[in-house]
Short mmCIF file of C-alpha atoms in Angstrom, two decimals:
data_model
loop_
_atom_site.label_atom_id
_atom_site.label_comp_id
_atom_site.label_asym_id
_atom_site.label_seq_id
_atom_site.Cartn_x
_atom_site.Cartn_y
_atom_site.Cartn_z
CA MET U 1 106.42 25.97 10.46
CA ARG U 2 109.13 23.71 11.55
CA ALA U 3 106.59 21.55 13.52
CA VAL U 4 104.33 21.11 10.51
CA ASP U 5 107.04 19.92 8.28
CA GLN U 6 108.05 17.18 10.75
CA PRO U 7 107.16 13.59 9.69
CA HIS U 8 104.28 11.67 11.51
CA THR U 9 105.29 9.25 14.20
CA PRO U 10 103.72 5.73 14.55
CA ALA U 11 101.86 6.75 17.72
CA THR U 12 100.18 9.63 15.96
CA VAL U 13 98.95 7.39 13.10
CA SER U 14 97.45 4.86 15.51
CA ASP U 15 95.49 7.58 17.32
CA GLN U 16 94.04 8.86 14.06
CA GLN U 17 92.92 5.38 12.96
CA ALA U 18 91.26 4.74 16.31
CA THR U 19 89.41 8.05 16.11
CA PHE U 20 88.20 7.23 12.58
CA LEU U 21 86.97 3.75 13.56
CA LEU U 22 85.17 5.15 16.61
CA SER U 23 83.38 7.80 14.59
CA ARG U 24 82.40 5.22 11.96
CA SER U 25 80.99 2.87 14.58
CA LEU U 26 79.04 5.74 16.14
CA VAL U 27 77.47 6.68 12.77
CA ALA U 28 76.52 3.05 12.11
CA ALA U 29 74.89 2.78 15.53
CA ILE U 30 72.89 5.96 15.04
CA THR U 31 71.76 4.78 11.58
CA THR U 32 70.66 1.42 12.96
CA VAL U 33 68.63 3.06 15.72
CA ALA U 34 66.99 5.35 13.19
CA LEU U 35 66.05 2.39 10.99
CA LEU U 36 64.59 0.56 13.95
CA LEU U 37 62.46 3.55 14.85
CA VAL U 38 61.20 3.92 11.28
CA TRP U 39 60.54 0.32 10.20
CA ARG U 40 59.72 -1.22 13.57
CA PRO U 41 61.02 -4.70 12.70
CA THR U 42 59.95 -6.08 16.06
CA LEU U 43 56.25 -5.26 15.43
CA LEU U 44 56.46 -6.55 11.89
CA ARG U 45 57.98 -9.82 13.04
CA ALA U 46 55.25 -10.14 15.65
CA GLN U 47 52.56 -9.54 13.04
CA ASP U 48 54.24 -11.99 10.69
CA ALA U 49 54.32 -14.55 13.46
CA ALA U 50 50.64 -13.98 14.26
CA GLY U 51 49.72 -14.14 10.57
CA ALA U 52 51.77 -17.28 10.15
CA ALA U 53 49.99 -18.82 13.14
CA GLN U 54 46.57 -17.95 11.68
CA GLU U 55 47.33 -18.68 8.03
CA PRO U 56 50.30 -20.92 7.32
CA SER U 57 50.72 -19.59 3.78
CA SER U 58 50.10 -16.25 2.07
CA THR U 59 50.86 -14.41 -1.12
CA SER U 60 51.37 -10.80 -2.08
CA HIS U 61 49.28 -8.36 -4.07
CA ILE U 62 50.39 -5.10 -5.69
CA VAL U 63 47.79 -2.33 -5.33
CA THR U 64 46.61 -0.98 -8.68
CA PRO U 65 44.63 2.21 -9.41
CA GLY U 66 40.98 2.02 -8.39
CA GLU U 67 41.39 -0.72 -5.77
CA THR U 68 40.26 -0.28 -2.19
CA LEU U 69 40.47 -2.37 0.95
CA TRP U 70 36.79 -3.23 0.47
CA SER U 71 37.28 -4.51 -3.10
CA LEU U 72 40.35 -6.49 -2.07
CA ALA U 73 38.45 -8.01 0.85
CA VAL U 74 35.66 -9.03 -1.52
CA ARG U 75 38.23 -10.58 -3.86
CA TYR U 76 40.33 -12.52 -1.33
CA TYR U 77 37.96 -13.01 1.62
CA GLY U 78 34.65 -13.20 -0.20
CA ASP U 79 33.17 -10.46 1.98
CA GLY U 80 33.83 -6.74 1.83
CA HIS U 81 33.24 -6.41 5.57
CA GLN U 82 36.59 -8.23 6.16
CA TRP U 83 38.56 -5.18 5.03
CA GLN U 84 39.59 -4.51 8.63
CA ALA U 85 41.16 -7.98 8.87
CA LEU U 86 43.08 -7.29 5.65
CA ALA U 87 44.24 -3.96 7.08
CA ARG U 88 45.39 -5.54 10.37
CA ARG U 89 47.16 -8.28 8.38
CA ASN U 90 49.26 -5.63 6.64
CA GLY U 91 49.68 -3.24 9.57
CA ILE U 92 47.45 -0.57 8.05
CA PRO U 93 45.63 1.63 10.60
CA ILE U 94 41.84 1.37 10.35
CA SER U 95 41.08 4.71 11.99
CA GLY U 96 40.64 7.59 9.59
CA VAL U 97 41.39 7.13 5.90
CA PRO U 98 43.47 3.95 5.33
CA PRO U 99 46.79 4.91 3.64
CA LEU U 100 46.35 2.62 0.63
CA LYS U 101 48.58 3.74 -2.23
CA VAL U 102 49.18 2.52 -5.76
CA GLY U 103 52.18 0.17 -5.88
CA MET U 104 51.90 -0.87 -2.23
CA ARG U 105 52.58 -4.59 -1.65
CA LEU U 106 50.00 -6.33 0.51
CA ARG U 107 49.96 -9.81 1.98
CA VAL U 108 46.74 -11.61 1.07
CA PRO U 109 45.45 -15.19 1.34
CA PRO U 110 46.92 -17.55 -1.28
CA ARG U 111 43.52 -18.24 -2.85
CA PRO U 112 40.20 -16.36 -2.70
CA THR U 113 37.81 -17.48 0.01
CA VAL U 114 34.56 -18.88 -1.39
CA ARG U 115 31.61 -18.52 0.93
CA GLY U 116 28.75 -20.91 0.34
CA ALA U 117 25.32 -19.47 -0.47
CA THR U 118 22.50 -20.17 1.94
CA ALA U 119 19.20 -21.19 0.37
CA ALA U 120 16.27 -18.98 1.31
CA MET U 121 13.54 -20.65 3.28
CA ALA U 122 10.14 -20.25 1.60
CA ALA U 123 7.04 -19.99 3.71
CA ALA U 124 4.79 -23.00 3.66
CA ALA U 125 1.53 -22.80 1.75
CA PRO U 126 -1.56 -22.13 3.90
CA ALA U 127 -3.76 -25.05 4.80
CA GLU U 128 -6.72 -23.81 2.77
CA SER U 129 -4.65 -23.35 -0.37
CA SER U 130 -4.84 -25.92 -3.11
CA ALA U 131 -1.06 -25.64 -3.56
CA ALA U 132 -0.45 -27.55 -0.31
CA ASN U 133 -1.85 -30.76 -1.81
CA LEU U 134 0.10 -30.63 -5.06
CA ARG U 135 2.62 -33.42 -5.52
CA PRO U 136 4.81 -33.90 -8.57
CA PRO U 137 4.10 -37.13 -10.45
CA THR U 138 6.67 -39.86 -9.88
CA GLY U 139 7.77 -42.59 -12.21
CA THR U 140 7.14 -40.59 -15.39
CA THR U 141 9.53 -38.97 -17.78
CA MET U 142 9.10 -36.20 -20.26
CA GLY U 143 8.66 -38.69 -23.08
CA GLU U 144 5.94 -40.61 -21.23
CA ARG U 145 3.72 -37.61 -20.48
CA SER U 146 0.65 -37.24 -22.63
CA ALA U 147 0.02 -34.13 -24.73
CA ARG U 148 -2.16 -31.44 -23.15
CA ARG U 149 -4.13 -28.72 -24.92
CA ILE U 150 -2.91 -25.23 -24.14
CA GLY U 151 -5.33 -22.45 -25.05
CA LEU U 152 -8.60 -20.83 -24.06
CA ALA U 153 -10.84 -22.92 -21.84
CA ASP U 154 -14.36 -23.55 -23.01
CA GLN U 155 -17.35 -22.14 -21.15
CA GLU U 156 -18.07 -25.34 -19.21
CA ALA U 157 -14.48 -25.68 -18.02
CA ALA U 158 -14.41 -22.03 -16.99
CA MET U 159 -17.62 -22.46 -14.98
CA ASN U 160 -16.27 -25.59 -13.26
CA SER U 161 -13.00 -23.90 -12.33
CA ARG U 162 -14.69 -20.83 -10.89
CA LYS U 163 -14.20 -20.40 -7.16
CA PRO U 164 -17.20 -19.80 -4.88
CA SER U 165 -15.81 -16.39 -3.90
CA GLU U 166 -15.75 -15.15 -7.50
CA VAL U 167 -18.61 -13.02 -8.76
CA LEU U 168 -20.12 -13.96 -12.08
CA THR U 169 -19.52 -11.26 -14.70
CA VAL U 170 -21.75 -11.10 -17.76
CA PHE U 171 -20.56 -9.19 -20.85
CA HIS U 172 -23.35 -7.97 -23.11
CA ARG U 173 -22.56 -7.10 -26.70
CA ASP U 174 -25.05 -4.72 -28.25
CA LEU U 175 -25.53 -5.19 -31.97
CA PRO U 176 -28.02 -2.55 -33.12
CA ASP U 177 -29.69 -2.72 -36.47
CA ALA U 178 -28.89 -0.29 -39.27
CA ALA U 179 -31.58 2.23 -38.30
CA GLU U 180 -30.54 2.26 -34.65
CA ALA U 181 -26.87 2.63 -35.58
CA GLU U 182 -27.65 5.61 -37.80
CA ARG U 183 -29.74 7.20 -35.06
CA ARG U 184 -26.92 6.86 -32.55
CA THR U 185 -24.42 8.27 -35.03
CA ARG U 186 -26.59 11.30 -35.69
CA ALA U 187 -26.99 11.84 -31.95
CA VAL U 188 -23.21 12.00 -31.51
CA LEU U 189 -22.27 13.98 -34.63
CA ARG U 190 -23.31 17.58 -35.06
CA PRO U 191 -25.84 18.13 -37.82
CA ASN U 192 -24.33 19.46 -41.01
CA ALA U 193 -26.61 22.48 -41.15
CA PRO U 194 -25.42 26.09 -41.55
CA ALA U 195 -25.83 28.25 -38.47
CA PRO U 196 -27.80 31.51 -38.63
CA ARG U 197 -25.66 34.36 -39.91
CA ILE U 198 -26.55 36.88 -37.21
CA ALA U 199 -24.00 39.42 -38.44
CA GLU U 200 -25.76 39.83 -41.79
CA PHE U 201 -29.06 40.37 -40.02
CA LEU U 202 -27.78 42.95 -37.52
CA ALA U 203 -25.83 44.89 -40.16
CA ALA U 204 -28.63 44.89 -42.75
CA PRO U 205 -30.16 48.31 -43.58
CA PHE U 206 -33.91 48.51 -43.03
CA VAL U 207 -36.78 50.91 -43.65
CA THR U 208 -38.69 52.59 -40.84
CA SER U 209 -40.98 55.58 -40.44
CA GLU U 210 -39.75 59.02 -39.49
CA ARG U 211 -42.05 59.03 -36.46
CA ALA U 212 -40.02 56.14 -34.98
CA LEU U 213 -36.97 58.41 -34.79
CA VAL U 214 -38.50 60.85 -32.29
CA ASN U 215 -37.16 60.99 -28.71
CA LEU U 216 -34.18 58.66 -29.13
CA GLY U 217 -31.14 58.09 -26.99
CA ARG U 218 -27.70 59.02 -28.23
CA ILE U 219 -24.00 58.31 -27.71
CA ALA U 220 -22.67 60.97 -25.33
CA ALA U 221 -18.93 60.21 -25.16
CA ARG U 222 -16.32 57.53 -25.42
CA VAL U 223 -14.83 56.62 -22.07
CA GLY U 224 -11.20 57.68 -21.85
CA SER U 225 -11.22 59.97 -24.90
CA PRO U 226 -10.24 63.63 -24.60
CA ALA U 227 -12.67 66.31 -25.64
CA ALA U 228 -12.59 66.94 -29.39
CA GLY U 229 -13.86 69.73 -31.60
CA ASP U 230 -16.73 69.52 -34.03
CA GLY U 231 -14.37 68.80 -36.91
CA ASP U 232 -12.94 65.66 -35.26
CA PRO U 233 -15.71 63.63 -33.61
CA GLN U 234 -14.91 60.87 -31.17
CA ARG U 235 -15.13 57.37 -32.58
CA ALA U 236 -15.43 54.01 -30.84
CA ILE U 237 -14.48 50.50 -31.84
CA LYS U 238 -15.43 47.07 -30.60
CA THR U 239 -14.92 46.46 -26.85
CA ASP U 240 -14.83 50.21 -26.13
CA GLU U 241 -16.94 51.64 -23.31
CA ILE U 242 -19.13 54.61 -24.13
CA GLU U 243 -21.43 56.87 -22.14
CA LEU U 244 -25.08 56.98 -23.18
CA GLU U 245 -27.66 59.71 -22.98
CA ALA U 246 -31.09 58.16 -22.39
CA PRO U 247 -34.28 59.45 -24.10
CA GLU U 248 -36.34 62.04 -22.27
CA LYS U 249 -38.34 60.58 -19.37
CA GLN U 250 -36.78 57.17 -20.00
CA SER U 251 -33.81 55.23 -18.65
CA TYR U 252 -31.69 52.27 -19.58
CA LYS U 253 -31.12 49.14 -17.52
CA VAL U 254 -28.26 46.67 -17.47
CA GLY U 255 -28.55 44.17 -20.31
CA ASP U 256 -30.36 46.43 -22.78
CA ARG U 257 -29.08 46.01 -26.34
CA LEU U 258 -29.13 49.13 -28.48
CA LEU U 259 -28.53 49.70 -32.19
CA ALA U 260 -26.40 52.66 -33.25
CA PHE U 261 -26.98 54.11 -36.72
CA GLY U 262 -25.79 56.98 -38.84
CA SER U 263 -27.76 59.62 -40.67
CA PRO U 264 -31.04 58.18 -42.05
CA MET U 265 -31.74 58.43 -45.79
CA ARG U 266 -35.20 59.23 -47.10
CA ILE U 267 -36.71 56.59 -49.38
CA GLY U 268 -40.27 57.79 -49.73
CA LYS U 269 -42.99 59.81 -48.07
CA GLY U 270 -42.45 59.42 -44.34
CA GLN U 271 -40.02 56.50 -44.85
CA VAL U 272 -36.28 56.47 -44.19
CA VAL U 273 -33.54 53.86 -44.49
CA ILE U 274 -31.51 53.14 -41.35
CA THR U 275 -27.97 51.76 -41.75
CA PRO U 276 -26.74 50.15 -38.49
CA THR U 277 -23.19 50.86 -37.38
CA GLY U 278 -22.99 48.66 -34.28
CA ILE U 279 -24.67 46.96 -31.34
CA LEU U 280 -24.18 48.28 -27.80
CA GLU U 281 -24.94 46.48 -24.55
CA VAL U 282 -25.57 48.40 -21.33
CA VAL U 283 -23.22 47.15 -18.61
CA LYS U 284 -23.54 49.75 -15.82
CA VAL U 285 -26.28 52.09 -14.65
CA GLY U 286 -26.02 54.55 -11.77
CA ALA U 287 -28.31 57.21 -10.33
CA GLY U 288 -27.36 60.67 -11.53
CA ARG U 289 -24.66 59.31 -13.81
CA PRO U 290 -24.77 58.38 -17.51
CA ALA U 291 -25.21 54.73 -18.36
CA LEU U 292 -22.17 52.84 -19.60
CA ALA U 293 -22.39 50.51 -22.59
CA LEU U 294 -19.94 48.19 -24.32
CA VAL U 295 -19.57 47.88 -28.08
CA VAL U 296 -20.25 44.18 -28.78
CA ARG U 297 -20.69 44.32 -32.57
CA GLN U 298 -19.50 46.79 -35.16
CA SER U 299 -20.58 47.05 -38.79
CA GLY U 300 -19.75 50.68 -39.50
CA ARG U 301 -18.32 53.88 -38.05
CA ILE U 302 -19.54 54.44 -34.48
CA GLU U 303 -19.30 58.11 -33.55
CA VAL U 304 -20.35 60.33 -30.67
CA GLY U 305 -23.75 61.87 -31.36
CA GLN U 306 -25.25 58.91 -33.22
CA HIS U 307 -28.77 58.01 -32.17
CA LEU U 308 -29.81 54.69 -30.66
CA LEU U 309 -32.72 52.33 -31.32
CA THR U 310 -33.68 49.15 -29.53
CA ALA U 311 -31.74 46.31 -31.17
CA PRO U 312 -33.81 43.61 -32.90
CA GLY U 313 -33.88 40.00 -31.77
CA GLY U 314 -32.24 37.02 -33.42
CA SER U 315 -32.30 36.28 -37.11
CA ALA U 316 -34.36 33.59 -38.78
CA PRO U 317 -32.82 30.12 -39.04
CA TRP U 318 -30.81 29.46 -42.18
CA VAL U 319 -33.04 26.98 -44.00
CA LYS U 320 -33.01 25.83 -47.60
CA ALA U 321 -35.65 27.55 -49.68
CA VAL U 322 -37.96 25.50 -51.88
CA LEU U 323 -38.07 26.37 -55.58
CA LEU U 324 -41.40 27.63 -56.88
CA GLU U 325 -42.99 26.45 -60.08
CA SER U 326 -43.20 30.04 -61.29
CA PRO U 327 -41.82 33.27 -59.76
CA ASP U 328 -44.23 35.40 -57.72
CA VAL U 329 -44.32 38.61 -55.64
CA PRO U 330 -43.21 40.99 -58.40
CA THR U 331 -41.54 44.18 -57.14
CA THR U 332 -38.55 46.42 -57.85
CA ILE U 333 -35.32 47.53 -56.23
CA ALA U 334 -36.18 50.43 -53.90
CA TRP U 335 -32.77 51.29 -52.42
CA LEU U 336 -29.06 50.67 -52.97
CA ASP U 337 -26.17 51.89 -50.88
CA PRO U 338 -25.17 55.24 -52.43
CA GLN U 339 -21.56 54.68 -51.37
CA GLU U 340 -21.28 51.64 -53.66
CA ALA U 341 -20.66 52.61 -57.27
CA GLN U 342 -21.21 49.04 -58.48
CA PRO U 343 -23.26 46.74 -56.20
CA THR U 344 -21.98 43.18 -56.28
CA LEU U 345 -21.81 40.07 -54.11
CA GLN U 346 -22.59 40.66 -50.41
CA SER U 347 -24.18 44.03 -51.23
CA TYR U 348 -27.48 44.87 -49.53
CA VAL U 349 -30.52 45.51 -51.73
CA VAL U 350 -33.84 46.88 -50.37
CA ILE U 351 -36.83 45.76 -52.42
CA GLY U 352 -40.32 47.28 -52.40
CA ALA U 353 -42.22 44.31 -50.94
CA GLY U 354 -42.41 43.02 -47.40
CA SER U 355 -44.48 40.94 -45.04
CA ALA U 356 -47.66 42.52 -46.40
CA LYS U 357 -47.07 40.59 -49.66
CA GLY U 358 -45.94 37.35 -47.99
CA LEU U 359 -42.17 37.72 -48.03
CA ARG U 360 -40.28 36.00 -45.20
CA PRO U 361 -36.64 35.81 -44.13
CA GLY U 362 -34.97 33.04 -46.08
CA ASP U 363 -36.86 33.65 -49.33
CA GLU U 364 -34.75 33.98 -52.45
CA VAL U 365 -35.43 36.58 -55.12
CA ALA U 366 -34.09 37.12 -58.62
CA ILE U 367 -33.11 40.48 -60.10
CA TYR U 368 -33.91 40.83 -63.81
CA ARG U 369 -32.72 43.23 -66.48
CA ARG U 370 -33.06 43.74 -70.22
CA SER U 371 -29.97 44.13 -72.35
CA ALA U 372 -31.92 46.18 -74.92
CA LYS U 373 -35.42 47.47 -75.45
CA GLY U 374 -37.72 44.78 -76.76
CA THR U 375 -35.51 41.86 -75.65
CA ALA U 376 -36.43 39.23 -73.06
CA GLU U 377 -35.52 39.64 -69.41
CA THR U 378 -32.50 37.77 -68.08
CA ILE U 379 -31.42 37.13 -64.50
CA ALA U 380 -28.71 39.57 -63.44
CA ALA U 381 -28.35 38.35 -59.85
CA SER U 382 -30.06 36.44 -57.07
CA ALA U 383 -30.39 37.58 -53.47
CA ARG U 384 -31.52 36.13 -50.16
CA VAL U 385 -33.95 37.98 -47.90
CA VAL U 386 -32.41 38.58 -44.45
CA ARG U 387 -34.81 41.12 -42.90
CA VAL U 388 -38.47 41.88 -43.60
CA GLU U 389 -40.53 44.92 -42.64
CA HIS U 390 -44.18 45.60 -43.41
CA ASP U 391 -43.70 47.17 -46.85
CA PHE U 392 -40.02 46.59 -47.53
CA ALA U 393 -37.48 43.77 -47.30
CA THR U 394 -33.69 43.74 -47.18
CA SER U 395 -31.81 41.11 -49.18
CA ILE U 396 -28.14 40.35 -49.74
CA VAL U 397 -26.72 39.43 -53.14
CA THR U 398 -25.53 35.80 -53.16
CA LYS U 399 -25.01 35.17 -56.88
CA GLN U 400 -24.33 37.53 -59.76
CA TYR U 401 -24.52 36.79 -63.47
CA GLN U 402 -24.47 40.30 -65.01
CA THR U 403 -23.35 43.78 -64.04
CA ASP U 404 -25.34 46.99 -63.63
CA ILE U 405 -27.54 46.23 -60.62
CA ALA U 406 -29.49 49.48 -60.44
CA LEU U 407 -32.56 51.07 -58.87
CA GLY U 408 -35.88 50.14 -60.41
CA LEU U 409 -34.84 46.75 -61.81
CA PRO U 410 -37.64 44.17 -61.55
CA VAL U 411 -37.43 41.62 -58.75
CA ARG U 412 -39.45 38.42 -58.28
CA ARG U 413 -39.35 35.62 -55.71
CA PHE U 414 -38.32 32.24 -57.13
CA ALA U 415 -37.74 30.20 -53.92
CA LYS U 416 -39.75 30.23 -50.72
CA ALA U 417 -38.58 29.45 -47.21
CA PRO U 418 -40.48 26.49 -45.70
#
């Protein structure tokens, strides 16, 4: 304690100052060495000397966002491929990704380098080309040149300018007369004529003899339907496959078209009315197995057990009937569908005259009635004949003027098919 409280001597103060100066000098030396290692002033001075030798003057550029060494080389050297020279000028390594940062100061040439454009050399015209002999006129100005016509060349000029290698092309314009133009138009356009209405023909009821219904084929089953009792018969619709039972001592073949019908209705002695329910087409036949048929048309209820007839051919063409001077072929209505309480348009009507009296498909008949006894007959409806048998014909109502179309009303033909 007594030594600490003693005052410092001059020798002690001098030693402390010397120690402080020595430590300060040592720190300064270490800092200088560290700065030399980091900034490499010797290399920078060498680069500056080399740059000064190559380019006596230079300026600086501050890197902004979006700039690259390539864009700066294009700007100051006129060629983006000189980016390596710009990097070497500023001591930036060219291997890897160049460390170019925003705000970095770069030394660049004082003014952008402008590189002169080199004109492209065009190939000379071939010797056989007419372009080789073209020479611009000399001694004339725009005001001294004469006016030239610009437009389509006439035929003579076009012929004179044609080259020998060109093939002459002749364009022929066909101007048909009125009759020929109409004939060509009709050949292209479809005729405006109504097509035959085959559905009305195939669905039309018709009269046949009872002897024609002996030994007929029948619908045996619907393919894919479970067995049903007598109270719930199997039914088929269009596109269904059904099994057929052929007539005794007969067989079906692929392509046969058959007509299915329901229970026939008697119309007279030995005559019955058949109402078609659909058209079947045989698609598969095998030995010892029932034939398979496809329902192609349906006009009624097709059920298992219905009998089959050979389907008729096509219907008559739909032609316009010619009006007669006076109605002929007098007859009466022989049959109406009992399920229709009030026959009307599109209803089938069987009349008691057929081919034996000259009726043909396409004829038009009128149905007459009397409003009261002793009054004149008036037309109640008109119908078109769609199917003709020997003694009967089936027609379909096309126009109706009065109600109460009933059995026994008089019928006469007023238009005849050509």
